[in-house]
Coordinates of C-alpha atoms and ligand atoms in Angstrom, one line a residue:
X214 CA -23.7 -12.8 -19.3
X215 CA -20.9 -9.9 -20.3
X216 CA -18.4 -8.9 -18.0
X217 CA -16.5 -6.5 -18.3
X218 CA -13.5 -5.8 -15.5
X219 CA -11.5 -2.9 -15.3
X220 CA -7.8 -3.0 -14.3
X221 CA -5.6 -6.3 -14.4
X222 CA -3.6 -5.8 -11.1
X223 CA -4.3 -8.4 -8.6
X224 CA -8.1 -7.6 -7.8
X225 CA -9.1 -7.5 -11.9
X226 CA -6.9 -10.9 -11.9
X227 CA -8.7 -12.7 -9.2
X228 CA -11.7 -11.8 -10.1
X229 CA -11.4 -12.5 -14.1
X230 CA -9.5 -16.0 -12.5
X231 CA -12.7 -16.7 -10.9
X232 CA -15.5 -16.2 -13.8
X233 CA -12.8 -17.9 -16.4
X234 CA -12.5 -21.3 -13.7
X235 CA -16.5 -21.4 -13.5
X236 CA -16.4 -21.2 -17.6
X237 CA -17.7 -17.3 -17.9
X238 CA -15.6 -15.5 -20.2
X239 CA -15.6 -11.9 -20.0
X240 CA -14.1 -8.3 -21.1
X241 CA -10.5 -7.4 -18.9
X242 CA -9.5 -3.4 -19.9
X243 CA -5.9 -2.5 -18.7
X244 CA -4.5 0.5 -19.0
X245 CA -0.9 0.3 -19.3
X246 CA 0.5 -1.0 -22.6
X247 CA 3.3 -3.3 -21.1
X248 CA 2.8 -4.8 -17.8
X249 CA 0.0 -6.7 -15.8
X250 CA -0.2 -6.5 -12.1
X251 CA -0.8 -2.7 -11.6
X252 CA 0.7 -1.9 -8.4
X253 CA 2.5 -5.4 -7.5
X254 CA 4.1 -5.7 -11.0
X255 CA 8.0 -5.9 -11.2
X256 CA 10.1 -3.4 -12.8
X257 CA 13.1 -4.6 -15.1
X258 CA 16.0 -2.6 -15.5
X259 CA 19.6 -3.9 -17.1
X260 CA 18.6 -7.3 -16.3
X261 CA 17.7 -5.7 -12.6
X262 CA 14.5 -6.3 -11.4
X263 CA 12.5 -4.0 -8.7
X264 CA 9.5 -3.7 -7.1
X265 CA 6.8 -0.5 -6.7
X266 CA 7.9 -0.9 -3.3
X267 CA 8.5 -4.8 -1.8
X268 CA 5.5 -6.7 -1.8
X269 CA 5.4 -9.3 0.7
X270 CA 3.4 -12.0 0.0
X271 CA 1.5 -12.9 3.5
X272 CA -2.1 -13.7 4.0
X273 CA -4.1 -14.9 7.1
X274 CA -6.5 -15.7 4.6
X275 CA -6.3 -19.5 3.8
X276 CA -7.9 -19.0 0.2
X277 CA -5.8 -16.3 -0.8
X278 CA -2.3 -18.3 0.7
X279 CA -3.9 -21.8 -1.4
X280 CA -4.4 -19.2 -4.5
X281 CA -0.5 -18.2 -4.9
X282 CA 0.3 -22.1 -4.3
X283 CA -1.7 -22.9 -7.1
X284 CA 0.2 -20.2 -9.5
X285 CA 3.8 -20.2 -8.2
X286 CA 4.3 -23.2 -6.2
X287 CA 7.8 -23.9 -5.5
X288 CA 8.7 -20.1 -7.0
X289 CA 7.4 -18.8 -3.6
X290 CA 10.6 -18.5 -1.4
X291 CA 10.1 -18.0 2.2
X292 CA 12.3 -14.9 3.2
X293 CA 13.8 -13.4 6.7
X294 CA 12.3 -10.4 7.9
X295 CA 15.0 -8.0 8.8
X296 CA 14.2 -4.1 8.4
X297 CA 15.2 -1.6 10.4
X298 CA 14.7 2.2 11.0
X299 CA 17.8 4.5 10.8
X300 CA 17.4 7.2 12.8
X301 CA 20.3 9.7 13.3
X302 CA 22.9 7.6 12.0
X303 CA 21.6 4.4 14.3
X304 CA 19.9 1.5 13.2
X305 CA 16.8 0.5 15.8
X306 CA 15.8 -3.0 15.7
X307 CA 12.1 -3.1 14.3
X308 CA 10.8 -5.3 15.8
X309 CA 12.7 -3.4 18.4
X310 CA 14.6 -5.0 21.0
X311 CA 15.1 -3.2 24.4
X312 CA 19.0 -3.2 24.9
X313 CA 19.4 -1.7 21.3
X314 CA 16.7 1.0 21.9
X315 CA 17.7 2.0 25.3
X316 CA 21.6 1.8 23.7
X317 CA 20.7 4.0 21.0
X318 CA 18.6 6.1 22.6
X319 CA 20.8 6.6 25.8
X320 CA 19.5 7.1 28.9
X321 CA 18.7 10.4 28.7
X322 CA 16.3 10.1 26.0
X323 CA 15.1 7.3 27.4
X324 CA 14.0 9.1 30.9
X325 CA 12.2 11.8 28.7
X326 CA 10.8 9.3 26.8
X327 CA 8.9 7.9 30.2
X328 CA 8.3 11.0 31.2
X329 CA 6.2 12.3 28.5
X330 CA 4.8 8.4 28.1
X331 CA 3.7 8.9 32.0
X332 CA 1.9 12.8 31.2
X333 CA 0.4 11.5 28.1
X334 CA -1.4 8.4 30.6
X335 CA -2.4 11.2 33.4
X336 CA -3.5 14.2 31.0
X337 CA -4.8 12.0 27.7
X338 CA -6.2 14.2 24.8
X339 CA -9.6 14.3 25.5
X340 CA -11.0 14.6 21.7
X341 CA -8.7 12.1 19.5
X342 CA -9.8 12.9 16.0
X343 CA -5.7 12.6 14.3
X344 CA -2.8 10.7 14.3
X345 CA -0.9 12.8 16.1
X346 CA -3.7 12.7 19.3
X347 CA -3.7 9.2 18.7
X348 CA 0.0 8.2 18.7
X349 CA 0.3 11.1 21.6
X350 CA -2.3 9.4 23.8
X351 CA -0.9 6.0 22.8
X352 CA 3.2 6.7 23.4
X353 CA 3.7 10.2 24.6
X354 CA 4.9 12.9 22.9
X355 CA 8.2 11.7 23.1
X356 CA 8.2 9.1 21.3
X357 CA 6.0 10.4 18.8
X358 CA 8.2 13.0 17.4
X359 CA 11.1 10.6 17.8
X360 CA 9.4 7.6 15.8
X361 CA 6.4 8.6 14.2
X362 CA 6.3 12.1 13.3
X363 CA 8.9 12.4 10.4
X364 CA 8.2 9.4 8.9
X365 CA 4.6 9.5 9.0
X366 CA 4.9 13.2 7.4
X367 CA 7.2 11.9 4.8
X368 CA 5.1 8.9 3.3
X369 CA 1.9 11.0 3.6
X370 CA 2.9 14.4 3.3
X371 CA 0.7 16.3 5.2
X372 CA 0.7 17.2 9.4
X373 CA 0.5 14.3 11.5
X374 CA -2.5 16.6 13.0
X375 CA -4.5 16.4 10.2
X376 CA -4.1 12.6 9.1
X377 CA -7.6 11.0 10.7
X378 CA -7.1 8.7 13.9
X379 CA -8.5 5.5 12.7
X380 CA -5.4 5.3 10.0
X381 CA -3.3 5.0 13.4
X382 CA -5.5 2.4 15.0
X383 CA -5.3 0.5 12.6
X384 CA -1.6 0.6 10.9
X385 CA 0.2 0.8 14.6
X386 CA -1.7 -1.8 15.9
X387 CA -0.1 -1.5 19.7
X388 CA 3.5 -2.6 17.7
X389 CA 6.7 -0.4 19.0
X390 CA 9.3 0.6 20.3
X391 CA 7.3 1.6 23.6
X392 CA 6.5 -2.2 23.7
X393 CA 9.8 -3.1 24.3
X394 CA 10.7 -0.6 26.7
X395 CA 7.5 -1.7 28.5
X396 CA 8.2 -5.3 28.4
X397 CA 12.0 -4.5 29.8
X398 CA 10.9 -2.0 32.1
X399 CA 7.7 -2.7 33.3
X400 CA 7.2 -6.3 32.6
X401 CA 3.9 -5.5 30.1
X402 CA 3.6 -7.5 27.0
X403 CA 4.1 -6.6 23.5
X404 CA 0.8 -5.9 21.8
X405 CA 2.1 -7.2 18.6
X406 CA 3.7 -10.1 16.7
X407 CA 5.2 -9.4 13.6
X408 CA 6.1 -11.4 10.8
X409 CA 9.7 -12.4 10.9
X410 CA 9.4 -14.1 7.5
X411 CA 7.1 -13.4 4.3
X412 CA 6.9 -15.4 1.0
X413 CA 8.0 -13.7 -2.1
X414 CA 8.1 -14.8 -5.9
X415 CA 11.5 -15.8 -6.9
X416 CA 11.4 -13.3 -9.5
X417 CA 9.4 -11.0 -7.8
X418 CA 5.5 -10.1 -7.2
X419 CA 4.9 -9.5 -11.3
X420 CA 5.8 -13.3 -12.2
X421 CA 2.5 -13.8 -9.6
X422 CA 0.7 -11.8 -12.0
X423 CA 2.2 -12.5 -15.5
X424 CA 1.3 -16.3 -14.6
X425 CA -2.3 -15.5 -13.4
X426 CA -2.8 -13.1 -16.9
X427 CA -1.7 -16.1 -19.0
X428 CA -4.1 -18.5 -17.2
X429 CA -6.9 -16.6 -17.3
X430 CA -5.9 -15.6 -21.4
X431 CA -5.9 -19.5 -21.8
X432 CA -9.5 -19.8 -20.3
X433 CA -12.0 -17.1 -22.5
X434 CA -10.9 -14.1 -20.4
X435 CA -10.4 -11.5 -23.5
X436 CA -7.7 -9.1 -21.9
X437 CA -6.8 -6.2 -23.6
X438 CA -3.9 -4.6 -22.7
X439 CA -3.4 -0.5 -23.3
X440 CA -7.4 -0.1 -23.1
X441 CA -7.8 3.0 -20.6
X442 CA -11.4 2.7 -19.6
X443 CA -12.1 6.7 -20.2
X444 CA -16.4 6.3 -20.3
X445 CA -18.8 4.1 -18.6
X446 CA -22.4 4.4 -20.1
X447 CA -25.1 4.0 -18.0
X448 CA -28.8 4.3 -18.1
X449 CA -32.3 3.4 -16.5
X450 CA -30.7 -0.7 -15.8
X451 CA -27.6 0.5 -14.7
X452 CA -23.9 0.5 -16.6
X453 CA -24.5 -0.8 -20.1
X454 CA -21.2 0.2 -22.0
X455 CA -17.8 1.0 -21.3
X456 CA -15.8 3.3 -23.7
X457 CA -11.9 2.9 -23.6
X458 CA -8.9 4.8 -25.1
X459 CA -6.4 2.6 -27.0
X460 CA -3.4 4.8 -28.6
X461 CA -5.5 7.5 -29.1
X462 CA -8.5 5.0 -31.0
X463 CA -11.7 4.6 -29.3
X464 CA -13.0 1.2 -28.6
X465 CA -16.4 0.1 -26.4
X466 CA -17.6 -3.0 -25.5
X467 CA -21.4 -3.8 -24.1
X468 CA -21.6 -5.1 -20.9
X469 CA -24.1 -6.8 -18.0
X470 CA -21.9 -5.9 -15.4
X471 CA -18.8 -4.6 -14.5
X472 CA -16.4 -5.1 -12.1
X473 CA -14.1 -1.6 -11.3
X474 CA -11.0 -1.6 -9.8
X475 CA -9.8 1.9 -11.2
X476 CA -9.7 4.4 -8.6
X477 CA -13.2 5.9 -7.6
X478 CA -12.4 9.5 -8.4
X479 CA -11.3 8.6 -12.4
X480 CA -14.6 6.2 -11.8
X481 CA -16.9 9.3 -11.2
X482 CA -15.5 11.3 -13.9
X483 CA -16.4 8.3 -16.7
X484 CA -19.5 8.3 -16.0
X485 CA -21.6 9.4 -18.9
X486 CA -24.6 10.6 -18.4
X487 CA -23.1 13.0 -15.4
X488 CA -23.6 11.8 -11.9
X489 CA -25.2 14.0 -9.6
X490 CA -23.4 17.1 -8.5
X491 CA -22.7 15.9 -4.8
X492 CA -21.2 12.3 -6.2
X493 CA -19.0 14.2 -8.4
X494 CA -18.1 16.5 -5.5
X495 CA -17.7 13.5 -3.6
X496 CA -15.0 11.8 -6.1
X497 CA -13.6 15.1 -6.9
X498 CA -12.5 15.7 -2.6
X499 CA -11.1 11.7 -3.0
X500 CA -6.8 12.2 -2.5
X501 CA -4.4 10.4 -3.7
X502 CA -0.5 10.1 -2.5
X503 CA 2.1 9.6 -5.7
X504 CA 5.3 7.8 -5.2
X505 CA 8.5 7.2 -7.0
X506 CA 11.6 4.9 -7.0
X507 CA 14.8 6.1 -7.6
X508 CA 16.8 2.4 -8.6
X509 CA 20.5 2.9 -8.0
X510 CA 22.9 0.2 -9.4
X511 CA 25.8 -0.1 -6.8
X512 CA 29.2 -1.8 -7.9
X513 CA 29.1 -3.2 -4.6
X514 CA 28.3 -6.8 -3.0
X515 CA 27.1 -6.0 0.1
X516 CA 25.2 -2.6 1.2
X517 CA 23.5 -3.3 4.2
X518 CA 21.5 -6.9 5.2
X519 CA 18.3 -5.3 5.9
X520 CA 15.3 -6.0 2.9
X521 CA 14.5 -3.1 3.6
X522 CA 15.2 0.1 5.9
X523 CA 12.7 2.5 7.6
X524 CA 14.6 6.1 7.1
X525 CA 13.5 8.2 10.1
X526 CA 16.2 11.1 9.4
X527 CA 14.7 14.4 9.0
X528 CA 17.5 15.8 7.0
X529 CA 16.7 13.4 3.6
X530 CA 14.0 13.3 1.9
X531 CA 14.1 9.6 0.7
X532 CA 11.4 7.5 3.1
X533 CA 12.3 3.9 2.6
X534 CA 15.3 2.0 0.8
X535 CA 15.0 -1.4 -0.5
X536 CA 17.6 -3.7 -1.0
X537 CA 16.0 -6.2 -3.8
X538 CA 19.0 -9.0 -3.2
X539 CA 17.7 -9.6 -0.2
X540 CA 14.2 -10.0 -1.1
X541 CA 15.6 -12.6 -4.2
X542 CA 19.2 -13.1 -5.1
X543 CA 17.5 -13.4 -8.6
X544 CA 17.1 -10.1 -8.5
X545 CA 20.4 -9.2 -9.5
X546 CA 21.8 -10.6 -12.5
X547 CA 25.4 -9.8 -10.8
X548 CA 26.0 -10.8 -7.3
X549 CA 29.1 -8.7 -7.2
X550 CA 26.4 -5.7 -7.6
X551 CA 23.8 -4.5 -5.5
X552 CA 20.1 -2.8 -6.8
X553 CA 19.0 -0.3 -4.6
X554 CA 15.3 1.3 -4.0
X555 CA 15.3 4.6 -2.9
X556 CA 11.3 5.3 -2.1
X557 CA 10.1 9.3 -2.3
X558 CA 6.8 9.5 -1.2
X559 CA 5.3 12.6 -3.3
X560 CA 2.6 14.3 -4.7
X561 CA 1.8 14.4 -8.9
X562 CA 3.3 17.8 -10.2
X563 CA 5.1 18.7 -6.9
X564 CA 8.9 19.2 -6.6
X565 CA 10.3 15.8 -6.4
X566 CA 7.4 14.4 -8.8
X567 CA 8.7 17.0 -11.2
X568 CA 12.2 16.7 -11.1
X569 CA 14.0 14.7 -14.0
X570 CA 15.4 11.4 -13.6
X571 CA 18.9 12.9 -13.4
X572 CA 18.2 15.2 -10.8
X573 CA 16.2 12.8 -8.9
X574 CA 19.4 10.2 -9.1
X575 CA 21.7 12.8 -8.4
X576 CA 19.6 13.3 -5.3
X577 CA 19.2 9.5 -4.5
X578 CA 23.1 9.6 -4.6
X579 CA 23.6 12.2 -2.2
X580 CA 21.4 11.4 0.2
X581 CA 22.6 7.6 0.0
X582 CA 25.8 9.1 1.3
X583 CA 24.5 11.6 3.8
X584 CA 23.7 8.2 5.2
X585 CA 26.9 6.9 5.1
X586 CA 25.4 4.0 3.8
X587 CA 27.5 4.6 0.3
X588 CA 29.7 6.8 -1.7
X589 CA 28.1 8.3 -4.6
X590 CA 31.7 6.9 -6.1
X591 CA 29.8 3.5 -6.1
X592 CA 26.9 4.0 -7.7
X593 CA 27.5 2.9 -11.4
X594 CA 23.7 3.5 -13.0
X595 CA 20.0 4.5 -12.3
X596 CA 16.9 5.1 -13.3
X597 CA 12.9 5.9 -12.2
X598 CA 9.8 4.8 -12.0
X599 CA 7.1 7.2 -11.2
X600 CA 4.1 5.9 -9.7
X601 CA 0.7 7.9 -9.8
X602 CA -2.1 7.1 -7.0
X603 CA 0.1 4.4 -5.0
X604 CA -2.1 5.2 -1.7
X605 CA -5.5 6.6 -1.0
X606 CA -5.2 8.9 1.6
X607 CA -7.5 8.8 4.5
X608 CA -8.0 12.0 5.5
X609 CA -11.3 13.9 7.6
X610 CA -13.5 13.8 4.5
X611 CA -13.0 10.5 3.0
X612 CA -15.5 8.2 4.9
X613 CA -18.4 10.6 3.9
X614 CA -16.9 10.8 0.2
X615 CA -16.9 7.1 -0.2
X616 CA -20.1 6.5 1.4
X617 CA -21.9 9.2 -1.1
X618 CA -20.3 7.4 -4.1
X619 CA -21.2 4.5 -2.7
X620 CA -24.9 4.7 -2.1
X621 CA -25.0 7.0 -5.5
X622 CA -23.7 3.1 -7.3
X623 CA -26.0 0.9 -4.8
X624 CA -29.6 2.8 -6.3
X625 CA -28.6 3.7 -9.9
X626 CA -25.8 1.8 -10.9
X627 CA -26.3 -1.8 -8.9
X628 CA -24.6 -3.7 -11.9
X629 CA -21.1 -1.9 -11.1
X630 CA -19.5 -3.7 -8.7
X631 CA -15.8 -2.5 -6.5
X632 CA -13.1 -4.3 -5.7
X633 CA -9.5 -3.3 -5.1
X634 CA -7.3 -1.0 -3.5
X635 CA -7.8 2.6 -5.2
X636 CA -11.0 0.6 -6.6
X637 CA -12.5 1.1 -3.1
X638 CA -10.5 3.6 -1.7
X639 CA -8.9 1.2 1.0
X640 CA -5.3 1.8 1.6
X641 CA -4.8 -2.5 1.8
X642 CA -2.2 -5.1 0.3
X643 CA -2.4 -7.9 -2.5
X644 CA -4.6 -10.3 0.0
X645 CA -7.5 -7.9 0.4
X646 CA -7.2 -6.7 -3.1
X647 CA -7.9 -10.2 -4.0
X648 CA -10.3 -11.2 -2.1
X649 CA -12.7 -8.0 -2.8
X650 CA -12.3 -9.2 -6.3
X651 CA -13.1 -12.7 -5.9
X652 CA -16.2 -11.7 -4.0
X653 CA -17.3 -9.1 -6.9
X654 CA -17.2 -11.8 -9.3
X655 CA -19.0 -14.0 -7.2
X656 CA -21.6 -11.8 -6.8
X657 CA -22.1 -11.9 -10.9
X658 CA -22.4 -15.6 -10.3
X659 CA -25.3 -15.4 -7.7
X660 CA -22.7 -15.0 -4.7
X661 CA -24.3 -12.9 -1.4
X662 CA -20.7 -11.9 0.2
X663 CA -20.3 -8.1 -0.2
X664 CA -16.6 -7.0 -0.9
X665 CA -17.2 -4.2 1.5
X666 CA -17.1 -6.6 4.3
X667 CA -13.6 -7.5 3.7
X668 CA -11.5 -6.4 6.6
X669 CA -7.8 -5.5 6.3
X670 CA -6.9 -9.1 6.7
X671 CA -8.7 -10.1 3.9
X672 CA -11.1 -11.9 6.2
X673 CA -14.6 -12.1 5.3
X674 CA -16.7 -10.6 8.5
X675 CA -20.5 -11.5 7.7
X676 CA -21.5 -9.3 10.9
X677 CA -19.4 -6.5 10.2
X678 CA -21.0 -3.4 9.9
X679 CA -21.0 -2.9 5.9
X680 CA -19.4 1.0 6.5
X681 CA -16.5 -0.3 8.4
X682 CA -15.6 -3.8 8.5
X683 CA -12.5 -3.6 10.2
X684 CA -12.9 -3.1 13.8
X685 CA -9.4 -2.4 14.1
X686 CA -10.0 1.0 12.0
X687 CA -13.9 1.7 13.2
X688 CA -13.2 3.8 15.8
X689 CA -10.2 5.8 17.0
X690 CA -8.7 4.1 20.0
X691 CA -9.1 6.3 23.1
X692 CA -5.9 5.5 26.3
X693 CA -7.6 5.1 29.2
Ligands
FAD160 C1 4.8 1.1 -2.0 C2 3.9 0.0 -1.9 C3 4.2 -1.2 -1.2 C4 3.3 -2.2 -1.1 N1 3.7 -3.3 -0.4 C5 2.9 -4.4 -0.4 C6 3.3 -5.6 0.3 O1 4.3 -5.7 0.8 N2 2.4 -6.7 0.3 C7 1.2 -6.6 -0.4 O2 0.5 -7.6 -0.4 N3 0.8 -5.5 -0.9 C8 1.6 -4.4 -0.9 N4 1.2 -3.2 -1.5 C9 -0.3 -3.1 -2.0 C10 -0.5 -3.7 -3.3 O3 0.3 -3.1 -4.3 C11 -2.0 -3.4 -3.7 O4 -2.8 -3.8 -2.6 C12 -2.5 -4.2 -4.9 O5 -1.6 -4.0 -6.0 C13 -3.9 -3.6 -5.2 O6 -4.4 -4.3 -6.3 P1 -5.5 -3.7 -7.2 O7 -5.8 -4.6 -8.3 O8 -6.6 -3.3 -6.3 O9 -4.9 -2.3 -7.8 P2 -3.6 -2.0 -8.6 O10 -2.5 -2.8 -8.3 O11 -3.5 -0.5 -8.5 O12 -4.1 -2.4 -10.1 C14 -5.1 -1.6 -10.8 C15 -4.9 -1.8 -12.3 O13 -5.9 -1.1 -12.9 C16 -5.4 -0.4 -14.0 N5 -6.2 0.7 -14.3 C17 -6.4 1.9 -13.5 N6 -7.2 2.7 -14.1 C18 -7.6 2.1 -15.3 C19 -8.5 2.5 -16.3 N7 -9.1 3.7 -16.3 N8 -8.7 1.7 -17.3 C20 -8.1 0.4 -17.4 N9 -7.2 0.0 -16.4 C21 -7.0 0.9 -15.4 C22 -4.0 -0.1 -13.6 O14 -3.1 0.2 -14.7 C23 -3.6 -1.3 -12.8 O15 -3.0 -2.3 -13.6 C24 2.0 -2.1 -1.7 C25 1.7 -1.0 -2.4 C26 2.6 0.1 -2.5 C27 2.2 1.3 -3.3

């Protein structure tokens, strides 16, 4: 037996964990040349250390929670959730409390905010096919544009109208701000409950990582780093080599099967010979949303308590702001200093994407005081990490896309098997990652559980329709 796994972020790890503990070695190819833990790495700058965005580390998957025991232990700490949304200078409690909505929002926003909550229950879009219908039907129009639209735009960057429904049913879950105004006003419950505390690596998700990449190193897993998988070869039993670019060298290494967590579309594109036309088609109308981080250094203690803040104004650009110290105080090698994440949702080539590092922390700076959370006076140094394909978008055409490339694998190329977030298009965190690659390399052991059937909770639904195992996400949710 030859495995070969492509990626080493958290799905390549688990699964390459997995074979190593039941004494298989096999073949892991990762791309970059410096870090481990693709999306959940952590970034060092100056001693500061950042996310690609905060992970939280939260699981109701008992295997997955007993898996970062077993690597971290007592380097987990167990962290209060406070993040809020700032929206026209105010901050909203999230999970929002009713006296500080309704004393933000005032009472005349409030009575609008019924209003068009009351129409939206008596004349329900009849056809709910995007988020917009959805959140309409769900909260009113009011509400909508107040606490969904701009947002929603800015992390996806496209019309609320033409993001698919079944992304709404099953990120907004019945949460809001509508459920506390329901609960004050009307006495209905909150659909909801949040996390008010997450765990998080002392040092930050990559340590999760790092430690898993040395265990698995230590135990006949041969991972080379700076190995971009660039051409999978495949024939009459499926994929039998996989051809890889190292500083511009070409290696390849045979394989029985392979395990894929690089995006599908790249996927497609390796393939050598061809796939059929449509697959290619298929992989080719896959989307992808970029991201990047502008880190500022503030020669400040204190900035705000939150670990991180929604940003709902329309006049910046920046989406989301982290504040690292209050994930870990070891992110910061100086308490008297404060490392900011400023998150711009983009896409690859576009305007912000573009820009150069000085531009884009000139702009940080600016909008940090637009604000009036600081003065650009404060901010001592900075920096940027670009992130390419941080989110699969869900869009009309996806479902069908995947499917095809799907079924195209299942018949010709059975030995390839998908785990992972980009890796099966599933826009999902660390714990489903995981467990889709845990499953994959069971499967190379004789396992039956199909990572498909992992639902956004990482929870392993036997029954589940294979298409869509997350009931929360089958089917757009219709107000009665
Ligand atoms: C902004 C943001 C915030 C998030 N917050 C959270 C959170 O709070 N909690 C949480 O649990 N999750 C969170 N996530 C999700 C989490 O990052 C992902 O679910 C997880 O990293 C997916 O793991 P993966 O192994 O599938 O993919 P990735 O992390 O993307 O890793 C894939 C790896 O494959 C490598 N690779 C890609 N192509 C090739 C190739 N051709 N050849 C070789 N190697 C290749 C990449 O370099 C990478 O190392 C967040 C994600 C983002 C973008």
């Amino acid at each position: 037996m030859k495995p070969v796994i492509i990626g080493a972020g958290p799905a390549g790890l688990t699964a390459a964990h997995l074979l190593a503990e039941r004494g298989v070695p096999s073949i892991l190819l990762e791309a970059s040349g410096a870090q481990v833990g693709g999306l959940s790495r952590t970034v060092a700058y100056k001693g500061f250390s950042f996310d690609i965005g905060g992970h939280r580390f939260f699981s109701k998957n008992p295997e997955i929670e007993a898996f970062w025991d077993h690597m971290l232990g007592d380097e987990m700490l167990s962290v209060e959730r406070l993040s809020r949304i700032l929206y026209r200078g105010r901050f909203y409690d999230y999970p929002l409390r009713a006296l500080n909505a309704f004393g933000n929002l005032g009472l005349l926003e409030t009575f609008r905010c019924l209003a068009s909550y009351l129409h939206a229950r008596l004349f329900p879009r009849r056809s709910v096919r995007s988020f917009e219908d959805w959140v309409v039907n769900q909260f009113g129009w009011r509400l909508y544009e107040v606490f969904f639209k701009t947002y929603t735009e800015k992390v996806w960057g496209m019309p609320c109208g033409e993001i698919s429904a079944d992304w709404a049913a099953q990120r907004i879950k019945g949460l809001s701000l509508w459920g506390a105004i329901q609960n004050a006003l009307l006495g209905g419950s909150a659909a909801k409950t949040l996390i008010d505390r997450f765990r998080y690596p002392r040092l930050g998700p990559g340590t999760m990582w790092e430690r898993v990449a040395g265990h698995v190193s230590a135990n006949g897993c041969d991972l080379r780093m700076n190995a971009r998988v660039a051409r999978i070869l495949w024939g009459e039993d499926g994929a039998y080599a996989i051809g890889y670019t190292s500083d511009g060298a070409f290696g390849e290494v045979s394989c029985t099967d392979v395990i894929s967590t690089m995006d599908l579309r790249a996927l497609v594109e390796a393939l050598e010979p061809a796939a059929p036309p449509e697959v290619r088609s298929a992989a080719a109308g896959l989307r992808y949303r970029d991201f990047l981080t502008v880190v500022l250094i503030v020669d400040q203690a204190e900035v705000f308590p939150d670990n991180w803040i929604y940003v709902h104004e329309p006049q910046v650009r920046v989406g989301r702001l982290q504040n690292y110290k209050r994930w870990s105080p070891e992110m910061v090698p100086d308490a008297r200093r404060t490392g900011l994440g400023l998150e711009y949702f983009c896409f690859e080539g576009d305007g912000l994407w573009s820009a150069t590092d000085e531009e884009l922390i000139a702009l940080g700076c600016r909008e940090l005081e637009i604000l009036g959370l600081v003065p650009a006076s404060r901010v001592v140094d900075g920096t940027v990490v670009r992130v390419r394909k941080a989110y699969p978008v869900y869009d009309d055409g996806y479902r069908e896309n995947v499917r095809l490339i799907r079924d195209f694998f299942e018949v010709r190329i059975p030995n390839l098997h998908f785990a992972g977030r980009n890796g099966m298009h599933r826009y999902n965190n660390q714990d489903h990652a995981m467990m889709t690659g845990l499953l994959a390399a069971e499967r190379i052991l004789g396992g039956t559980r199909d990572p498909w059937r992992v639902n956004a909770d990482a929870e392993y639904l036997e029954n589940a329709s294979r298409d869509e195992p997350d009931d929360a996400r089958a089917v757009p949710e219709r107000v009665s």
